[in-house]
PDB file of C-alpha atoms and ligand atoms in Angstrom:
ATOM      1  CA  MET A   1       3.084  15.407  -9.020  1.00 97.00           C
ATOM      2  CA  TYR A   2       1.420  13.316  -6.039  1.00 98.00           C
ATOM      3  CA  ILE A   3       2.145   9.321  -6.411  1.00 98.00           C
ATOM      4  CA  ASP A   4      -0.876   7.000  -4.960  1.00 98.00           C
ATOM      5  CA  THR A   5       0.721   3.986  -3.700  1.00 98.00           C
ATOM      6  CA  HIS A   6      -1.902   1.612  -3.095  1.00 98.00           C
ATOM      7  CA  LEU A   7      -4.655   0.776  -5.285  1.00 98.00           C
ATOM      8  CA  HIS A   8      -6.461  -2.312  -6.343  1.00 97.00           C
ATOM      9  CA  LEU A   9      -7.473  -1.546 -10.117  1.00 96.00           C
ATOM     10  CA  SER A  10     -10.075  -3.972 -11.820  1.00 92.00           C
ATOM     11  CA  LYS A  11     -12.269  -4.145 -14.211  1.00 90.00           C
ATOM     12  CA  LYS A  12     -14.806  -5.419 -11.760  1.00 92.00           C
ATOM     13  CA  ASP A  13     -14.936  -2.527 -10.108  1.00 95.00           C
ATOM     14  CA  TYR A  14     -13.939   0.845 -12.944  1.00 94.00           C
ATOM     15  CA  ASP A  15     -15.012   0.527 -16.411  1.00 90.00           C
ATOM     16  CA  SER A  16     -12.268   1.929 -18.416  1.00 94.00           C
ATOM     17  CA  VAL A  17      -8.959   2.352 -16.905  1.00 94.00           C
ATOM     18  CA  GLU A  18      -8.384   4.636 -19.329  1.00 95.00           C
ATOM     19  CA  GLY A  19     -11.097   7.027 -17.945  1.00 96.00           C
ATOM     20  CA  PHE A  20      -9.673   6.331 -14.624  1.00 97.00           C
ATOM     21  CA  ILE A  21      -5.767   7.060 -14.998  1.00 97.00           C
ATOM     22  CA  GLN A  22      -7.438  10.006 -16.545  1.00 97.00           C
ATOM     23  CA  ARG A  23      -8.740  11.095 -14.132  1.00 98.00           C
ATOM     24  CA  ALA A  24      -5.668  11.215 -11.504  1.00 98.00           C
ATOM     25  CA  VAL A  25      -3.569  12.451 -14.676  1.00 98.00           C
ATOM     26  CA  ASP A  26      -5.959  15.582 -14.348  1.00 98.00           C
ATOM     27  CA  SER A  27      -5.921  15.978 -10.905  1.00 98.00           C
ATOM     28  CA  ASN A  28      -1.611  15.450 -10.488  1.00 98.00           C
ATOM     29  CA  VAL A  29      -1.084  11.953  -9.387  1.00 98.00           C
ATOM     30  CA  ARG A  30       0.836  11.130 -11.822  1.00 96.00           C
ATOM     31  CA  LYS A  31       2.103   7.650 -10.938  1.00 97.00           C
ATOM     32  CA  LEU A  32       0.309   4.895  -9.408  1.00 98.00           C
ATOM     33  CA  ILE A  33       1.335   1.774  -7.320  1.00 98.00           C
ATOM     34  CA  VAL A  34      -1.697  -0.957  -7.900  1.00 98.00           C
ATOM     35  CA  SER A  35      -1.557  -3.814  -5.208  1.00 98.00           C
ATOM     36  CA  ALA A  36      -2.430  -7.226  -6.533  1.00 98.00           C
ATOM     37  CA  CYS A  37      -3.310  -9.937  -3.543  1.00 96.00           C
ATOM     38  CA  ASP A  38      -4.855 -12.972  -4.404  1.00 96.00           C
ATOM     39  CA  LYS A  39      -4.459 -15.357  -7.677  1.00 96.00           C
ATOM     40  CA  GLU A  40      -6.393 -13.225  -9.771  1.00 96.00           C
ATOM     41  CA  SER A  41      -5.739  -9.956  -9.694  1.00 97.00           C
ATOM     42  CA  ILE A  42      -2.776 -10.841 -10.160  1.00 97.00           C
ATOM     43  CA  GLU A  43      -3.203 -11.905 -12.961  1.00 97.00           C
ATOM     44  CA  GLU A  44      -5.715  -9.739 -14.687  1.00 96.00           C
ATOM     45  CA  CYS A  45      -2.788  -6.613 -13.509  1.00 97.00           C
ATOM     46  CA  LEU A  46      -0.259  -9.613 -15.683  1.00 96.00           C
ATOM     47  CA  THR A  47      -2.359  -9.506 -19.416  1.00 95.00           C
ATOM     48  CA  SER A  48      -4.443  -6.079 -19.036  1.00 92.00           C
ATOM     49  CA  LEU A  49      -2.737  -3.472 -16.981  1.00 94.00           C
ATOM     50  CA  GLN A  50       0.982  -3.567 -18.683  1.00 92.00           C
ATOM     51  CA  GLU A  51       0.772  -0.756 -21.049  1.00 94.00           C
ATOM     52  CA  TYR A  52       0.604   1.920 -19.169  1.00 95.00           C
ATOM     53  CA  ASP A  53       3.930   3.358 -18.236  1.00 91.00           C
ATOM     54  CA  ASN A  54       2.892   5.606 -15.294  1.00 95.00           C
ATOM     55  CA  ILE A  55       1.562   2.220 -13.762  1.00 97.00           C
ATOM     56  CA  PHE A  56       3.605   0.218 -10.674  1.00 97.00           C
ATOM     57  CA  PHE A  57       2.409  -3.329  -9.025  1.00 98.00           C
ATOM     58  CA  THR A  58       3.184  -5.176  -5.456  1.00 98.00           C
ATOM     59  CA  PHE A  59       2.202  -8.267  -5.811  1.00 98.00           C
ATOM     60  CA  GLY A  60       2.998 -10.875  -2.732  1.00 98.00           C
ATOM     61  CA  TYR A  61      -0.930 -13.413  -1.370  1.00 98.00           C
ATOM     62  CA  HIS A  62      -2.950 -11.757   1.146  1.00 97.00           C
ATOM     63  CA  PRO A  63      -3.991 -13.345   5.000  1.00 96.00           C
ATOM     64  CA  SER A  64      -7.497 -13.521   3.528  1.00 95.00           C
ATOM     65  CA  VAL A  65      -6.202 -15.791   0.343  1.00 96.00           C
ATOM     66  CA  VAL A  66      -3.867 -18.663   2.816  1.00 96.00           C
ATOM     67  CA  ASP A  67      -5.795 -20.745   2.706  1.00 95.00           C
ATOM     68  CA  SER A  68      -5.579 -21.192  -1.215  1.00 96.00           C
ATOM     69  CA  ILE A  69      -2.130 -20.361  -1.403  1.00 97.00           C
ATOM     70  CA  THR A  70       0.759 -23.257  -2.036  1.00 97.00           C
ATOM     71  CA  ASP A  71       4.110 -23.705  -2.925  1.00 97.00           C
ATOM     72  CA  GLU A  72       3.804 -23.315  -6.448  1.00 98.00           C
ATOM     73  CA  ASP A  73       2.451 -20.423  -5.650  1.00 98.00           C
ATOM     74  CA  LEU A  74       5.309 -19.126  -4.006  1.00 98.00           C
ATOM     75  CA  VAL A  75       7.313 -20.134  -6.367  1.00 98.00           C
ATOM     76  CA  TYR A  76       5.390 -18.494  -9.427  1.00 97.00           C
ATOM     77  CA  LEU A  77       5.820 -15.511  -7.564  1.00 98.00           C
ATOM     78  CA  GLU A  78       8.939 -15.066  -7.212  1.00 98.00           C
ATOM     79  CA  GLN A  79       9.281 -15.831 -11.031  1.00 98.00           C
ATOM     80  CA  ILE A  80       7.432 -13.095 -11.808  1.00 97.00           C
ATOM     81  CA  LEU A  81       9.071 -10.879  -9.199  1.00 97.00           C
ATOM     82  CA  GLN A  82      12.397 -11.400 -11.467  1.00 95.00           C
ATOM     83  CA  THR A  83      11.086 -10.792 -14.830  1.00 95.00           C
ATOM     84  CA  HIS A  84       8.789  -8.012 -14.630  1.00 94.00           C
ATOM     85  CA  SER A  85      11.000  -4.112 -13.652  1.00 92.00           C
ATOM     86  CA  ASN A  86       6.975  -2.545 -13.326  1.00 95.00           C
ATOM     87  CA  ILE A  87       7.108  -4.573  -9.637  1.00 97.00           C
ATOM     88  CA  VAL A  88       8.386  -2.773  -7.447  1.00 98.00           C
ATOM     89  CA  GLY A  89       6.889  -4.340  -4.028  1.00 98.00           C
ATOM     90  CA  ILE A  90       6.067  -6.999  -2.586  1.00 98.00           C
ATOM     91  CA  GLY A  91       2.602  -6.987  -1.275  1.00 95.00           C
ATOM     92  CA  GLU A  92      -0.006  -6.041   0.240  1.00 96.00           C
ATOM     93  CA  ILE A  93       1.225  -9.077   2.880  1.00 98.00           C
ATOM     94  CA  GLY A  94       0.522  -9.412   6.635  1.00 98.00           C
ATOM     95  CA  LEU A  95      -1.417 -11.055   9.297  1.00 98.00           C
ATOM     96  CA  ASP A  96      -5.303  -9.788   9.571  1.00 97.00           C
ATOM     97  CA  TYR A  97      -7.357 -11.528  12.995  1.00 96.00           C
ATOM     98  CA  HIS A  98     -10.078  -9.311  12.231  1.00 95.00           C
ATOM     99  CA  TYR A  99     -12.230 -11.989  11.314  1.00 89.00           C
ATOM    100  CA  GLY A 100     -11.074 -14.095  13.619  1.00 85.00           C
ATOM    101  CA  LYS A 101      -7.344 -16.250  14.772  1.00 88.00           C
ATOM    102  CA  GLU A 102      -7.911 -19.361  12.992  1.00 91.00           C
ATOM    103  CA  ASN A 103      -5.064 -19.671  10.963  1.00 94.00           C
ATOM    104  CA  LYS A 104      -3.067 -17.879  12.479  1.00 96.00           C
ATOM    105  CA  ALA A 105      -0.411 -20.144  11.941  1.00 97.00           C
ATOM    106  CA  LYS A 106      -0.987 -20.374   8.415  1.00 97.00           C
ATOM    107  CA  GLN A 107      -0.657 -16.624   7.668  1.00 98.00           C
ATOM    108  CA  ILE A 108       2.463 -15.900  10.278  1.00 98.00           C
ATOM    109  CA  LYS A 109       3.869 -18.853   8.209  1.00 98.00           C
ATOM    110  CA  LEU A 110       2.584 -16.787   4.757  1.00 98.00           C
ATOM    111  CA  PHE A 111       3.855 -14.323   6.477  1.00 98.00           C
ATOM    112  CA  GLN A 112       7.114 -15.227   6.272  1.00 98.00           C
ATOM    113  CA  ASP A 113       7.655 -16.653   3.740  1.00 98.00           C
ATOM    114  CA  GLN A 114       7.247 -13.639   1.845  1.00 98.00           C
ATOM    115  CA  LEU A 115       9.394 -11.344   3.327  1.00 98.00           C
ATOM    116  CA  GLN A 116      12.920 -13.235   2.931  1.00 98.00           C
ATOM    117  CA  LEU A 117      11.458 -12.822  -1.229  1.00 98.00           C
ATOM    118  CA  ALA A 118      11.339  -9.628  -0.252  1.00 98.00           C
ATOM    119  CA  LYS A 119      14.436  -9.428   1.144  1.00 98.00           C
ATOM    120  CA  LYS A 120      16.309 -12.394  -0.884  1.00 98.00           C
ATOM    121  CA  LEU A 121      15.007 -10.072  -4.311  1.00 97.00           C
ATOM    122  CA  ASN A 122      15.617  -6.569  -2.036  1.00 97.00           C
ATOM    123  CA  LEU A 123      13.046  -5.509  -2.551  1.00 98.00           C
ATOM    124  CA  PRO A 124       9.928  -3.393  -0.404  1.00 98.00           C
ATOM    125  CA  VAL A 125       6.964  -4.820   1.174  1.00 98.00           C
ATOM    126  CA  VAL A 126       3.804  -3.606   2.087  1.00 98.00           C
ATOM    127  CA  ILE A 127       1.888  -4.034   5.349  1.00 98.00           C
ATOM    128  CA  HIS A 128      -1.361  -5.163   6.147  1.00 97.00           C
ATOM    129  CA  SER A 129      -1.700  -6.002   9.701  1.00 97.00           C
ATOM    130  CA  ARG A 130      -5.765  -5.753  11.292  1.00 96.00           C
ATOM    131  CA  ASP A 131      -6.244  -5.854  15.009  1.00 96.00           C
ATOM    132  CA  ALA A 132      -2.109  -8.049  14.543  1.00 97.00           C
ATOM    133  CA  THR A 133       0.158  -5.352  16.249  1.00 97.00           C
ATOM    134  CA  GLU A 134       1.816  -7.129  18.576  1.00 97.00           C
ATOM    135  CA  ASP A 135       2.712 -10.370  16.007  1.00 98.00           C
ATOM    136  CA  THR A 136       3.263  -8.114  13.124  1.00 98.00           C
ATOM    137  CA  ILE A 137       5.620  -5.701  14.948  1.00 98.00           C
ATOM    138  CA  ALA A 138       7.473  -9.406  16.018  1.00 98.00           C
ATOM    139  CA  ILE A 139       7.235 -10.685  12.734  1.00 98.00           C
ATOM    140  CA  LEU A 140       9.046  -7.808  11.245  1.00 98.00           C
ATOM    141  CA  LYS A 141      11.437  -7.488  14.296  1.00 98.00           C
ATOM    142  CA  GLN A 142      13.123 -11.130  13.121  1.00 97.00           C
ATOM    143  CA  TYR A 143      13.567  -9.605   8.822  1.00 97.00           C
ATOM    144  CA  ALA A 144      16.004  -6.895   7.492  1.00 93.00           C
ATOM    145  CA  VAL A 145      14.075  -5.265   4.760  1.00 97.00           C
ATOM    146  CA  ARG A 146      12.146  -1.244   4.234  1.00 97.00           C
ATOM    147  CA  GLY A 147       8.643  -0.451   3.395  1.00 98.00           C
ATOM    148  CA  VAL A 148       5.027   0.480   3.841  1.00 98.00           C
ATOM    149  CA  ILE A 149       2.445  -0.010   7.095  1.00 98.00           C
ATOM    150  CA  HIS A 150      -0.253   0.230   4.218  1.00 97.00           C
ATOM    151  CA  CYS A 151      -3.528   1.686   5.557  1.00 97.00           C
ATOM    152  CA  PHE A 152      -1.781   3.105   8.983  1.00 97.00           C
ATOM    153  CA  THR A 153      -4.481   3.927  11.715  1.00 96.00           C
ATOM    154  CA  GLY A 154      -3.055   2.048  15.069  1.00 96.00           C
ATOM    155  CA  SER A 155      -2.221   5.013  17.504  1.00 97.00           C
ATOM    156  CA  LEU A 156       1.146   7.240  17.946  1.00 98.00           C
ATOM    157  CA  GLU A 157       2.832   4.635  20.481  1.00 98.00           C
ATOM    158  CA  THR A 158       2.765   2.424  17.555  1.00 98.00           C
ATOM    159  CA  ALA A 159       3.287   4.907  14.939  1.00 98.00           C
ATOM    160  CA  GLN A 160       6.466   5.884  16.629  1.00 98.00           C
ATOM    161  CA  ILE A 161       7.854   2.020  17.013  1.00 98.00           C
ATOM    162  CA  TYR A 162       6.953   1.274  12.767  1.00 98.00           C
ATOM    163  CA  LEU A 163       9.118   4.668  12.547  1.00 98.00           C
ATOM    164  CA  SER A 164      12.241   3.474  14.327  1.00 98.00           C
ATOM    165  CA  MET A 165      11.835   0.717  12.411  1.00 97.00           C
ATOM    166  CA  GLY A 166      12.576   2.037   9.030  1.00 97.00           C
ATOM    167  CA  TYR A 167       8.441   2.475   8.115  1.00 98.00           C
ATOM    168  CA  LEU A 168       7.075   4.331   6.307  1.00 98.00           C
ATOM    169  CA  LEU A 169       2.852   4.928   6.976  1.00 98.00           C
ATOM    170  CA  GLY A 170       1.027   4.638   3.683  1.00 98.00           C
ATOM    171  CA  ILE A 171      -2.330   7.224   4.845  1.00 98.00           C
ATOM    172  CA  GLY A 172      -5.022   7.335   2.487  1.00 98.00           C
ATOM    173  CA  GLY A 173      -8.798   8.487   3.452  1.00 97.00           C
ATOM    174  CA  VAL A 174      -8.939   7.281   7.057  1.00 97.00           C
ATOM    175  CA  VAL A 175      -6.958  11.422   8.407  1.00 97.00           C
ATOM    176  CA  THR A 176     -10.721  12.687   6.679  1.00 97.00           C
ATOM    177  CA  PHE A 177     -13.010  10.826   8.721  1.00 97.00           C
ATOM    178  CA  SER A 178     -14.543  13.485  11.001  1.00 93.00           C
ATOM    179  CA  ASN A 179     -13.994  11.059  14.457  1.00 92.00           C
ATOM    180  CA  SER A 180     -10.335  10.277  13.583  1.00 93.00           C
ATOM    181  CA  HIS A 181      -7.817  10.554  15.583  1.00 95.00           C
ATOM    182  CA  LEU A 182      -5.160   9.747  13.369  1.00 97.00           C
ATOM    183  CA  LYS A 183      -5.354  12.920  12.930  1.00 96.00           C
ATOM    184  CA  GLU A 184      -3.425  13.536  16.513  1.00 96.00           C
ATOM    185  CA  VAL A 185      -0.400  10.969  14.965  1.00 97.00           C
ATOM    186  CA  ILE A 186      -0.506  12.942  11.735  1.00 98.00           C
ATOM    187  CA  GLN A 187       0.964  16.053  14.690  1.00 97.00           C
ATOM    188  CA  LYS A 188       3.404  14.315  15.764  1.00 98.00           C
ATOM    189  CA  ILE A 189       5.038  12.709  12.676  1.00 98.00           C
ATOM    190  CA  PRO A 190       7.575  13.906  10.966  1.00 98.00           C
ATOM    191  CA  LEU A 191       6.489  14.042   6.773  1.00 98.00           C
ATOM    192  CA  GLU A 192       8.917  12.084   6.002  1.00 98.00           C
ATOM    193  CA  SER A 193       8.151   9.395   7.568  1.00 98.00           C
ATOM    194  CA  ILE A 194       4.128   9.524   5.396  1.00 98.00           C
ATOM    195  CA  VAL A 195       3.418   8.243   2.393  1.00 98.00           C
ATOM    196  CA  LEU A 196      -0.643   9.595   0.674  1.00 98.00           C
ATOM    197  CA  GLU A 197      -2.832   6.147  -1.134  1.00 98.00           C
ATOM    198  CA  THR A 198      -6.795   6.170  -1.708  1.00 98.00           C
ATOM    199  CA  ASP A 199      -6.390   1.625  -1.284  1.00 98.00           C
ATOM    200  CA  SER A 200      -9.062   2.066  -4.393  1.00 98.00           C
ATOM    201  CA  PRO A 201     -11.427   1.078  -4.641  1.00 98.00           C
ATOM    202  CA  TYR A 202     -12.078   1.737  -0.827  1.00 96.00           C
ATOM    203  CA  LEU A 203     -12.286   4.528   1.657  1.00 96.00           C
ATOM    204  CA  ALA A 204     -12.904   7.204  -0.415  1.00 97.00           C
ATOM    205  CA  PRO A 205     -12.098  10.336   1.469  1.00 97.00           C
ATOM    206  CA  VAL A 206     -14.333  13.521   2.743  1.00 97.00           C
ATOM    207  CA  PRO A 207     -16.018  14.879   0.723  1.00 97.00           C
ATOM    208  CA  VAL A 208     -17.004  11.689  -1.593  1.00 97.00           C
ATOM    209  CA  ARG A 209     -16.993   9.796   1.544  1.00 97.00           C
ATOM    210  CA  GLY A 210     -19.206   6.869   0.122  1.00 94.00           C
ATOM    211  CA  SER A 211     -18.427   7.124  -2.929  1.00 96.00           C
ATOM    212  CA  ILE A 212     -15.932   4.172  -5.439  1.00 97.00           C
ATOM    213  CA  ASN A 213     -12.284   5.899  -4.280  1.00 98.00           C
ATOM    214  CA  GLU A 214     -10.356   6.506  -6.934  1.00 98.00           C
ATOM    215  CA  SER A 215      -6.518   7.873  -7.110  1.00 98.00           C
ATOM    216  CA  LYS A 216      -7.813  11.211  -8.515  1.00 98.00           C
ATOM    217  CA  ASN A 217      -8.574  11.658  -4.201  1.00 98.00           C
ATOM    218  CA  ILE A 218      -5.256  11.271  -3.908  1.00 98.00           C
ATOM    219  CA  PRO A 219      -5.668  15.695  -2.845  1.00 98.00           C
ATOM    220  CA  TYR A 220      -8.361  15.680  -1.088  1.00 98.00           C
ATOM    221  CA  ILE A 221      -5.669  13.159   1.838  1.00 98.00           C
ATOM    222  CA  ALA A 222      -2.749  15.034   0.652  1.00 98.00           C
ATOM    223  CA  GLN A 223      -5.346  18.950   1.951  1.00 98.00           C
ATOM    224  CA  LYS A 224      -6.207  17.482   5.014  1.00 98.00           C
ATOM    225  CA  ILE A 225      -1.890  15.957   5.973  1.00 98.00           C
ATOM    226  CA  ALA A 226      -0.987  19.981   5.271  1.00 98.00           C
ATOM    227  CA  ASP A 227      -4.231  21.963   7.669  1.00 98.00           C
ATOM    228  CA  VAL A 228      -3.373  18.887   9.945  1.00 97.00           C
ATOM    229  CA  LYS A 229       0.071  19.832  10.006  1.00 98.00           C
ATOM    230  CA  GLU A 230      -0.491  23.811   9.521  1.00 98.00           C
ATOM    231  CA  VAL A 231       2.148  23.486   6.416  1.00 98.00           C
ATOM    232  CA  PRO A 232       1.603  24.365   2.884  1.00 98.00           C
ATOM    233  CA  LEU A 233      -0.108  21.763   0.907  1.00 98.00           C
ATOM    234  CA  THR A 234       2.632  22.149  -2.298  1.00 98.00           C
ATOM    235  CA  LEU A 235       5.428  21.343   0.630  1.00 98.00           C
ATOM    236  CA  VAL A 236       2.888  17.469   1.488  1.00 98.00           C
ATOM    237  CA  GLU A 237       3.388  17.490  -2.595  1.00 98.00           C
ATOM    238  CA  GLU A 238       6.598  17.570  -2.520  1.00 98.00           C
ATOM    239  CA  VAL A 239       8.051  15.813   0.248  1.00 98.00           C
ATOM    240  CA  THR A 240       5.082  12.680   0.353  1.00 98.00           C
ATOM    241  CA  THR A 241       5.910  11.503  -3.475  1.00 98.00           C
ATOM    242  CA  GLU A 242      10.186  11.900  -2.416  1.00 97.00           C
ATOM    243  CA  ASN A 243       9.565   9.353   0.248  1.00 98.00           C
ATOM    244  CA  ALA A 244       7.182   6.936  -2.063  1.00 98.00           C
ATOM    245  CA  ARG A 245       9.807   7.142  -4.894  1.00 97.00           C
ATOM    246  CA  ARG A 246      12.957   6.948  -2.462  1.00 97.00           C
ATOM    247  CA  ILE A 247      11.107   3.535  -0.295  1.00 98.00           C
ATOM    248  CA  PHE A 248       9.550   2.337  -4.120  1.00 97.00           C
ATOM    249  CA  ASP A 249      13.338   2.473  -6.001  1.00 94.00           C
ATOM    250  CA  LEU A 250      10.989   4.678  -8.666  1.00 93.00           C
ATOM    251  CA  GLY A 251      13.880   7.059  -9.614  1.00 75.00           C
ATOM    252  CA  VAL A 252      13.671  10.843 -10.637  1.00 69.00           C
ATOM    253  CA  ASP A 253      12.380  10.628 -13.747  1.00 62.00           C
ATOM    254  CA  ALA A 254       8.919   8.438 -11.895  1.00 47.00           C
TER     255      ALA A 254
HETATM  256 ZN1   ZN B   1      -4.921  -2.014  -0.375  1.00 59.58          ZN
END
């Protein structure tokens, strides 16, 4: 079985959650870790996705919503993290300088506050880093937490820095894109450092690139990794699922 370690699952993108989950299970993707990273998405997950025992969550405040997050929101986040056993991590959190650095200081503060929370609650983090590698690494080095670098698309050198810090790399549809250099990185890093993710509804892999992504597409990503590393698909399945269980503490039956 596979685990989709990072997706967004909202009514605004999908007609039926049941249909989404069933199609995933039919593709042998049996556990889904839904990420909600703004106040509205967190509420939606808490109200409409609690009844599914194969859905887990990571909650956190994304750098793109930094301007709307108050101290009370951080207290609220801590509260829900402590009272829901199906929340397995904090994220996605991090830094995003793609659209500018005007609120860089605020982004860094929010990132640090949530890393502190992860440390306090002993939860893994899911890191979003866009055009901000240097700052992300410098800040992560200050906190003894574990986690996943979500949607990793960086260089081999950057990959090796994250791996040396104990992080895993979340690999998604980008690895299947013909122009992606990620394949060369994947060739040179151990399977033990990779977890699979779709980032649905975004970044659908080849051969369904451009469509609304779904967790059922995880096997396309796994197959590409198997091809690139010249190993059996079953090995990619086994090892990446074990990696996901370990980092998110899902237990043997999860
Ligand atoms: Zn995401």
